[in-house]
Short mmCIF file of C-alpha atoms in Angstrom, two decimals:
data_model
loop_
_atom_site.label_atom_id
_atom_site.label_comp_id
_atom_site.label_asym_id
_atom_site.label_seq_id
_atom_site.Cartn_x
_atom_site.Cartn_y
_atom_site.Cartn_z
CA UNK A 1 -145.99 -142.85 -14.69
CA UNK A 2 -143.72 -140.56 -13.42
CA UNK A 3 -141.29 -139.14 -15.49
CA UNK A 4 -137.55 -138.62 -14.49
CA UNK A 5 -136.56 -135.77 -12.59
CA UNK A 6 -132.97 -135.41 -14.01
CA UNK A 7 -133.66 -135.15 -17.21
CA UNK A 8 -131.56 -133.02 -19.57
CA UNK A 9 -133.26 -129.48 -21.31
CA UNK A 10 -132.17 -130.01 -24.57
CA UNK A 11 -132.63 -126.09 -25.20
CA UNK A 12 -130.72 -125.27 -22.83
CA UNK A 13 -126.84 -125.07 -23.63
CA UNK A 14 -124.79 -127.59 -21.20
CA UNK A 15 -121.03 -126.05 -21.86
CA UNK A 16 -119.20 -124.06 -20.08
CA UNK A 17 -116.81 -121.38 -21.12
CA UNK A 18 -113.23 -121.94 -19.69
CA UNK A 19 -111.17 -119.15 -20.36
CA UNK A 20 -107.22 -117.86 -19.47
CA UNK A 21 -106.51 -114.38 -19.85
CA UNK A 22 -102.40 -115.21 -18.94
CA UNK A 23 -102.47 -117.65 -21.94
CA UNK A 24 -105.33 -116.77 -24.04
CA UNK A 25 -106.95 -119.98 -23.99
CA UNK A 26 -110.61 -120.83 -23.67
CA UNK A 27 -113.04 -123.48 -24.42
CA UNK A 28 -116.50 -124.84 -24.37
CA UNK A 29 -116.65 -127.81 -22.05
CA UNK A 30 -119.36 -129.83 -21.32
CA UNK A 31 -120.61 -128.30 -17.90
CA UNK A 32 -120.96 -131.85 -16.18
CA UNK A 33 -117.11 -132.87 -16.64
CA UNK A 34 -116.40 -129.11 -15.47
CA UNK A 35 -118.55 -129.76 -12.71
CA UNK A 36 -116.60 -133.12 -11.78
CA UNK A 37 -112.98 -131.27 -12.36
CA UNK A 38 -113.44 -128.64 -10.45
CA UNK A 39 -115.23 -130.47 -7.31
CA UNK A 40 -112.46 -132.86 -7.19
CA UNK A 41 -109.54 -129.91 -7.10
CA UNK A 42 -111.78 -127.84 -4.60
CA UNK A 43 -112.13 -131.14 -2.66
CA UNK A 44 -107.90 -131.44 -2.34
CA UNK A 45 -106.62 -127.74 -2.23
CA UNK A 46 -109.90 -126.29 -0.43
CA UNK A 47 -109.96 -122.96 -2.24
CA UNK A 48 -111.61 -121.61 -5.29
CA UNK A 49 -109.22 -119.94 -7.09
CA UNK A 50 -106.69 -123.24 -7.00
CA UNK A 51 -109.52 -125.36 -8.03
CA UNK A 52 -110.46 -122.75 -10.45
CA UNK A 53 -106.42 -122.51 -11.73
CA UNK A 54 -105.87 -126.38 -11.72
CA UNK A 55 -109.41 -127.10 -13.05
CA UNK A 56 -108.06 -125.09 -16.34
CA UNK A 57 -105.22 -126.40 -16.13
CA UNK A 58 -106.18 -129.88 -16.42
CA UNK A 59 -108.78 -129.01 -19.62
CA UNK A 60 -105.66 -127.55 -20.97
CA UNK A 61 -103.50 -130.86 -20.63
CA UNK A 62 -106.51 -132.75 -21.93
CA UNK A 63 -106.95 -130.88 -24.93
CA UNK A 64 -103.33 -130.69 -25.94
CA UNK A 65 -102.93 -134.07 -25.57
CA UNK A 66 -106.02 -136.06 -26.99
CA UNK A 67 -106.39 -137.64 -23.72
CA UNK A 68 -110.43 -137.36 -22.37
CA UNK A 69 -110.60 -135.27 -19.54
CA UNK A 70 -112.52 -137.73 -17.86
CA UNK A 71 -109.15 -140.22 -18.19
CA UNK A 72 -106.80 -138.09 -16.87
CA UNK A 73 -109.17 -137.02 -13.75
CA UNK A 74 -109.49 -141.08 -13.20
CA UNK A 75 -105.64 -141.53 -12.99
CA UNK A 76 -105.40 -138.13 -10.37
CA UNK A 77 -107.85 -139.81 -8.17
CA UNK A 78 -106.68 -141.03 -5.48
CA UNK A 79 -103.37 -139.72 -5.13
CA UNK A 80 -102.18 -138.18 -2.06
CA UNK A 81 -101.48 -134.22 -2.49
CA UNK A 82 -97.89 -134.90 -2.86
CA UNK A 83 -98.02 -137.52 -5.83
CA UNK A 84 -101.01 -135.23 -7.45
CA UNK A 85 -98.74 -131.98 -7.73
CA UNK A 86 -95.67 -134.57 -8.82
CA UNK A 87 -98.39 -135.79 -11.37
CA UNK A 88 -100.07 -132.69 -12.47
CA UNK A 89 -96.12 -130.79 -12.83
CA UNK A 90 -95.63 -133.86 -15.42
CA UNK A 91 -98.26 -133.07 -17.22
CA UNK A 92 -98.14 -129.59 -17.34
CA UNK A 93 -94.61 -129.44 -18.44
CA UNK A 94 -95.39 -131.16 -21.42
CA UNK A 95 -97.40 -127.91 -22.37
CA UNK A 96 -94.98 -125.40 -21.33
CA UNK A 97 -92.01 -123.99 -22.58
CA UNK A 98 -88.72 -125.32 -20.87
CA UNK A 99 -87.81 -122.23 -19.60
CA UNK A 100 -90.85 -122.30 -17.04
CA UNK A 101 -91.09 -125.99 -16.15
CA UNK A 102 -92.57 -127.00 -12.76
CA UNK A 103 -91.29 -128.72 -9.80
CA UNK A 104 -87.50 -128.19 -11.16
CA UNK A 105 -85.18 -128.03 -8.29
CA UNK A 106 -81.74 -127.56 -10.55
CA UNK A 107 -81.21 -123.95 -11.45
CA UNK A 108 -81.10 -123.05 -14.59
CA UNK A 109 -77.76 -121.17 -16.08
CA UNK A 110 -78.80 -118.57 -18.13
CA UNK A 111 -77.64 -117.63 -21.44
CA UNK A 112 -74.43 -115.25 -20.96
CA UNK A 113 -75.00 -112.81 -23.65
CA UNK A 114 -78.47 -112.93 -22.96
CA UNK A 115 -78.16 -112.56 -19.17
CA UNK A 116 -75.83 -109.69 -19.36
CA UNK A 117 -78.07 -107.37 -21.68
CA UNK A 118 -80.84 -108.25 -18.72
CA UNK A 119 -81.31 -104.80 -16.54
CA UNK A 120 -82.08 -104.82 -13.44
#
């Protein structure tokens, strides 16, 4: 009997290293949701460095928020590209500092001591 052809190497290490030099953040991820993640993103924005960017970005959300990776692609799914950046600008300002939220139209009014020791 024949046995099956996708069968795991258990020697062989199935993570892969995500890493972000602009926020120092990396992780091992199981290569298969990685896989998944970043198909879907190259799938919607058609290049690799967005699917690369929001691929991290999404890992990021997931692992600052307890929420499975695997959950939070299943709720992106679906959407059309203009609900998926509303979507993915929620969840990404919940990991950012307010003073560089996404998808903000209102302008923010800076500080005025602050602002006037700024040179330009």
């Amino acid at each position: 009997m024949a046995g099956s052809v996708n069968y795991a190497n258990p020697k062989v290490d199935q993570t892969v290293r995500i890493f972000d030099r602009f926020y120092l953040y990396n992780v091992d991820v199981p290569s298969l949701e990685y896989d998944a993640v970043y198909s879907y993103f190259r799938s919607i924005y058609g290049t690799a460095e967005a699917a690369g960017n929001f691929t991290v970005s999404l890992f990021r959300v997931a692992q600052q928020s307890s929420i499975p990776v695997m959950t939070l692609l299943e709720q992106i799914q679906g959407l059309n590209q203009a609900d998926l950046n509303l979507t993915l600008a929620y969840y990404l300002n919940n990991i950012r500092s307010p003073a560089t939220l996404l998808g903000v139209k209102a302008a923010t009014t800076p500080n005025y001591y602050v602002a006037r020791n700024v040179r330009s």
